[in-house]
PDB file of C-alpha atoms in Angstrom:
ATOM      1  CA  MET Q   5     -10.284  46.505  -0.915  1.00 59.00           C
ATOM      2  CA  ALA Q   6     -10.385  44.324  -4.026  1.00 61.00           C
ATOM      3  CA  ARG Q   7      -9.377  46.650  -7.460  1.00 61.00           C
ATOM      4  CA  PRO Q   8      -9.623  46.473 -10.729  1.00 62.00           C
ATOM      5  CA  LEU Q   9      -7.123  45.887 -12.728  1.00 61.00           C
ATOM      6  CA  PRO Q  10      -5.672  49.093 -15.310  1.00 61.00           C
ATOM      7  CA  GLU Q  11      -7.564  49.139 -18.167  1.00 67.00           C
ATOM      8  CA  HIS Q  12      -4.019  48.029 -20.063  1.00 65.00           C
ATOM      9  CA  PRO Q  13      -1.923  47.067 -16.847  1.00 69.00           C
ATOM     10  CA  ARG Q  14       1.842  46.716 -18.722  1.00 82.00           C
ATOM     11  CA  ASN Q  15       3.327  43.028 -16.251  1.00 89.00           C
ATOM     12  CA  GLU Q  16       5.266  45.131 -13.934  1.00 94.00           C
ATOM     13  CA  VAL Q  17       5.750  45.926 -10.272  1.00 97.00           C
ATOM     14  CA  VAL Q  18       6.072  49.211  -9.230  1.00 97.00           C
ATOM     15  CA  VAL Q  19       7.658  49.717  -5.796  1.00 97.00           C
ATOM     16  CA  GLY Q  20       8.018  52.962  -3.799  1.00 96.00           C
ATOM     17  CA  VAL Q  21      11.218  53.411  -2.684  1.00 95.00           C
ATOM     18  CA  ASP Q  22      12.863  56.175   0.388  1.00 91.00           C
ATOM     19  CA  GLY Q  23      15.242  54.501   2.508  1.00 88.00           C
ATOM     20  CA  SER Q  24      13.119  53.278   5.041  1.00 88.00           C
ATOM     21  CA  SER Q  25      13.044  50.551   6.208  1.00 88.00           C
ATOM     22  CA  GLY Q  26       9.271  49.515   5.126  1.00 89.00           C
ATOM     23  CA  ALA Q  27      10.968  49.799   1.811  1.00 92.00           C
ATOM     24  CA  ASP Q  28      12.787  47.749   2.019  1.00 93.00           C
ATOM     25  CA  ALA Q  29      10.884  45.216   3.084  1.00 94.00           C
ATOM     26  CA  ALA Q  30       8.593  46.402   0.430  1.00 96.00           C
ATOM     27  CA  MET Q  31      11.405  45.807  -2.104  1.00 95.00           C
ATOM     28  CA  GLU Q  32      11.883  42.286  -0.617  1.00 95.00           C
ATOM     29  CA  PHE Q  33       7.863  42.035  -1.830  1.00 97.00           C
ATOM     30  CA  ALA Q  34       8.401  43.174  -4.871  1.00 97.00           C
ATOM     31  CA  PHE Q  35      11.170  41.364  -5.790  1.00 95.00           C
ATOM     32  CA  ALA Q  36       9.578  38.239  -5.493  1.00 95.00           C
ATOM     33  CA  GLU Q  37       6.439  39.066  -7.080  1.00 96.00           C
ATOM     34  CA  ALA Q  38       8.116  40.049 -10.067  1.00 96.00           C
ATOM     35  CA  SER Q  39      10.105  36.845 -10.166  1.00 94.00           C
ATOM     36  CA  LEU Q  40       6.126  34.863  -9.933  1.00 94.00           C
ATOM     37  CA  ARG Q  41       5.202  37.472 -12.395  1.00 93.00           C
ATOM     38  CA  GLY Q  42       8.096  36.939 -15.200  1.00 94.00           C
ATOM     39  CA  ALA Q  43       7.532  41.277 -14.947  1.00 95.00           C
ATOM     40  CA  GLY Q  44       9.846  44.104 -14.675  1.00 95.00           C
ATOM     41  CA  LEU Q  45      10.252  45.926 -11.420  1.00 97.00           C
ATOM     42  CA  TYR Q  46      10.407  49.594 -11.835  1.00 97.00           C
ATOM     43  CA  ALA Q  47      12.238  51.062  -8.048  1.00 97.00           C
ATOM     44  CA  VAL Q  48      10.059  53.913  -8.138  1.00 97.00           C
ATOM     45  CA  HIS Q  49      11.844  56.955  -5.579  1.00 95.00           C
ATOM     46  CA  ALA Q  50       9.960  60.589  -6.328  1.00 93.00           C
ATOM     47  CA  TRP Q  51      11.757  63.884  -4.528  1.00 86.00           C
ATOM     48  CA  ASN Q  52      10.249  67.288  -4.656  1.00 80.00           C
ATOM     49  CA  PRO Q  53      12.793  70.620  -4.123  1.00 72.00           C
ATOM     50  CA  VAL Q  54      10.369  72.682  -2.380  1.00 66.00           C
ATOM     51  CA  SER Q  55       8.270  70.592  -0.294  1.00 53.00           C
ATOM     52  CA  GLY Q  56       8.414  68.627   3.306  1.00 50.00           C
ATOM     53  CA  GLY Q  57       8.853  65.276   4.506  1.00 51.00           C
ATOM     54  CA  GLN Q  58      11.698  64.134   2.481  1.00 48.00           C
ATOM     55  CA  PRO Q  59      14.742  62.455   3.853  1.00 50.00           C
ATOM     56  CA  GLN Q  60      16.842  64.343   5.998  1.00 46.00           C
ATOM     57  CA  GLY Q  61      19.289  66.788   4.403  1.00 47.00           C
ATOM     58  CA  LEU Q  62      17.414  65.759   0.319  1.00 51.00           C
ATOM     59  CA  VAL Q  63      15.770  68.478  -0.154  1.00 53.00           C
ATOM     60  CA  GLY Q  64      16.573  69.702  -3.125  1.00 57.00           C
ATOM     61  CA  GLU Q  65      19.549  67.678  -4.321  1.00 67.00           C
ATOM     62  CA  PRO Q  66      18.602  65.155  -6.953  1.00 80.00           C
ATOM     63  CA  ASP Q  67      21.973  63.519  -6.653  1.00 87.00           C
ATOM     64  CA  ALA Q  68      21.953  62.622  -3.612  1.00 87.00           C
ATOM     65  CA  HIS Q  69      19.039  61.022  -3.993  1.00 89.00           C
ATOM     66  CA  ARG Q  70      19.769  59.277  -6.835  1.00 92.00           C
ATOM     67  CA  GLN Q  71      22.606  58.032  -4.787  1.00 93.00           C
ATOM     68  CA  LEU Q  72      20.065  56.706  -2.309  1.00 92.00           C
ATOM     69  CA  LEU Q  73      17.841  54.851  -5.318  1.00 94.00           C
ATOM     70  CA  GLU Q  74      20.699  52.979  -5.902  1.00 94.00           C
ATOM     71  CA  ALA Q  75      21.735  52.319  -2.732  1.00 93.00           C
ATOM     72  CA  ALA Q  76      18.167  51.020  -1.747  1.00 91.00           C
ATOM     73  CA  ILE Q  77      18.265  48.227  -4.713  1.00 93.00           C
ATOM     74  CA  ALA Q  78      22.324  47.962  -4.660  1.00 91.00           C
ATOM     75  CA  ASP Q  79      21.687  44.158  -2.418  1.00 85.00           C
ATOM     76  CA  PHE Q  80      18.522  43.712  -3.848  1.00 87.00           C
ATOM     77  CA  ARG Q  81      20.038  43.580  -7.342  1.00 86.00           C
ATOM     78  CA  ASP Q  82      22.757  41.683  -6.654  1.00 86.00           C
ATOM     79  CA  ARG Q  83      20.537  39.057  -5.136  1.00 87.00           C
ATOM     80  CA  ARG Q  84      18.311  38.361  -7.871  1.00 85.00           C
ATOM     81  CA  PRO Q  85      19.537  38.964 -10.745  1.00 87.00           C
ATOM     82  CA  ALA Q  86      16.899  37.091 -13.019  1.00 89.00           C
ATOM     83  CA  VAL Q  87      14.918  40.037 -12.315  1.00 93.00           C
ATOM     84  CA  LYS Q  88      14.847  43.204 -14.704  1.00 94.00           C
ATOM     85  CA  LEU Q  89      15.475  46.520 -12.430  1.00 95.00           C
ATOM     86  CA  VAL Q  90      14.986  49.546 -13.829  1.00 96.00           C
ATOM     87  CA  PRO Q  91      15.432  52.280 -10.786  1.00 96.00           C
ATOM     88  CA  ARG Q  92      13.639  55.335 -11.902  1.00 96.00           C
ATOM     89  CA  LEU Q  93      14.258  58.822 -10.212  1.00 95.00           C
ATOM     90  CA  VAL Q  94      11.200  61.457 -10.735  1.00 94.00           C
ATOM     91  CA  ARG Q  95      10.299  65.001  -9.461  1.00 91.00           C
ATOM     92  CA  GLY Q  96       6.945  64.685  -8.068  1.00 92.00           C
ATOM     93  CA  HIS Q  97       5.460  64.215  -4.733  1.00 92.00           C
ATOM     94  CA  PRO Q  98       5.286  60.395  -3.962  1.00 93.00           C
ATOM     95  CA  VAL Q  99       1.779  60.366  -3.584  1.00 94.00           C
ATOM     96  CA  ASP Q 100       1.328  61.993  -6.998  1.00 95.00           C
ATOM     97  CA  VAL Q 101       4.464  59.926  -8.963  1.00 95.00           C
ATOM     98  CA  LEU Q 102       3.346  56.719  -6.881  1.00 96.00           C
ATOM     99  CA  LEU Q 103      -1.058  57.520  -7.855  1.00 95.00           C
ATOM    100  CA  ARG Q 104       0.445  57.679 -11.732  1.00 94.00           C
ATOM    101  CA  ALA Q 105       2.444  54.297 -11.839  1.00 93.00           C
ATOM    102  CA  SER Q 106      -0.534  52.498 -10.793  1.00 91.00           C
ATOM    103  CA  ALA Q 107      -2.758  53.516 -12.991  1.00 89.00           C
ATOM    104  CA  GLU Q 108      -0.687  51.269 -15.464  1.00 87.00           C
ATOM    105  CA  ALA Q 109       1.401  48.582 -13.254  1.00 92.00           C
ATOM    106  CA  GLY Q 110       0.038  45.157 -12.807  1.00 92.00           C
ATOM    107  CA  LEU Q 111       0.963  45.881  -9.002  1.00 95.00           C
ATOM    108  CA  LEU Q 112       2.117  48.615  -6.690  1.00 96.00           C
ATOM    109  CA  VAL Q 113       3.931  48.225  -3.491  1.00 97.00           C
ATOM    110  CA  VAL Q 114       4.682  50.094  -0.981  1.00 96.00           C
ATOM    111  CA  GLY Q 115       6.527  50.197   2.573  1.00 93.00           C
ATOM    112  CA  SER Q 116       4.774  52.084   5.714  1.00 87.00           C
ATOM    113  CA  ARG Q 117       5.803  52.712   8.627  1.00 69.00           C
ATOM    114  CA  GLY Q 118       3.089  53.522  10.299  1.00 57.00           C
ATOM    115  CA  ARG Q 119       4.136  57.585  11.283  1.00 54.00           C
ATOM    116  CA  GLY Q 120       1.175  59.829  10.635  1.00 48.00           C
ATOM    117  CA  PRO Q 121      -1.980  60.700  12.607  1.00 45.00           C
ATOM    118  CA  VAL Q 122      -3.834  59.442   9.960  1.00 44.00           C
ATOM    119  CA  SER Q 123      -4.367  55.363  11.427  1.00 45.00           C
ATOM    120  CA  ALA Q 124      -1.867  53.535  13.790  1.00 47.00           C
ATOM    121  CA  PHE Q 125      -0.481  51.266  10.337  1.00 49.00           C
ATOM    122  CA  LEU Q 126      -0.561  53.498   7.558  1.00 56.00           C
ATOM    123  CA  GLY Q 127       1.933  56.818   6.332  1.00 68.00           C
ATOM    124  CA  SER Q 128       0.260  60.316   5.396  1.00 85.00           C
ATOM    125  CA  VAL Q 129       1.569  58.229   1.612  1.00 90.00           C
ATOM    126  CA  SER Q 130       0.206  54.962   1.774  1.00 90.00           C
ATOM    127  CA  HIS Q 131      -2.894  56.361   3.789  1.00 89.00           C
ATOM    128  CA  ALA Q 132      -3.483  58.249   0.446  1.00 92.00           C
ATOM    129  CA  LEU Q 133      -2.722  55.753  -2.146  1.00 94.00           C
ATOM    130  CA  VAL Q 134      -5.152  53.181  -0.578  1.00 91.00           C
ATOM    131  CA  GLN Q 135      -7.617  56.002  -0.968  1.00 92.00           C
ATOM    132  CA  TYR Q 136      -6.537  56.591  -4.796  1.00 93.00           C
ATOM    133  CA  ALA Q 137      -4.355  53.780  -5.996  1.00 93.00           C
ATOM    134  CA  LYS Q 138      -5.881  53.087  -9.804  1.00 90.00           C
ATOM    135  CA  GLY Q 139      -4.855  49.319  -9.754  1.00 88.00           C
ATOM    136  CA  PRO Q 140      -3.932  46.981  -7.424  1.00 92.00           C
ATOM    137  CA  LEU Q 141      -1.510  47.758  -4.267  1.00 94.00           C
ATOM    138  CA  VAL Q 142      -0.126  45.757  -1.111  1.00 95.00           C
ATOM    139  CA  VAL Q 143       1.028  48.384   1.629  1.00 94.00           C
ATOM    140  CA  ILE Q 144       3.842  46.180   3.535  1.00 94.00           C
ATOM    141  CA  ALA Q 145       3.537  47.601   7.381  1.00 88.00           C
ATOM    142  CA  VAL Q 146       6.784  47.767   9.525  1.00 84.00           C
ATOM    143  CA  ALA Q 147       7.117  48.518  13.056  1.00 73.00           C
ATOM    144  CA  ASP Q 148       8.938  51.952  13.160  1.00 61.00           C
ATOM    145  CA  LYS Q 149      11.902  51.521  15.946  1.00 60.00           C
ATOM    146  CA  THR Q 150      12.220  55.225  16.205  1.00 52.00           C
TER     147      THR Q 150
END
């Protein structure tokens, strides 16, 4: 599905980070794309203290989420120091947070583990983004090994 660019897209790539193998694959792609575009890269991790869907043991603990985000980007930051990387920890449901980010970004990149009942390839967050993202979106699907 081709999407139009946002009205005033920023020269930035936004990548969703949740500590999964799908997010790692998305991070790899997003770093490469940001490098090719000469764009900034915003690594976004959303957390909500009252909702499900959070990694085990992280519900309602912003410090734990901050550590997850930093751990997820550390290796990539070291391997690609030329890319301006900005980590963002945002309170909210991942779908809402990433939809807002998609409204102005030049590209949104997310991973998918395909764990949801909606499709064999898309999880619930990636499925919602495919339906409602406001600009260009890349979903990197990886096999779920659990």
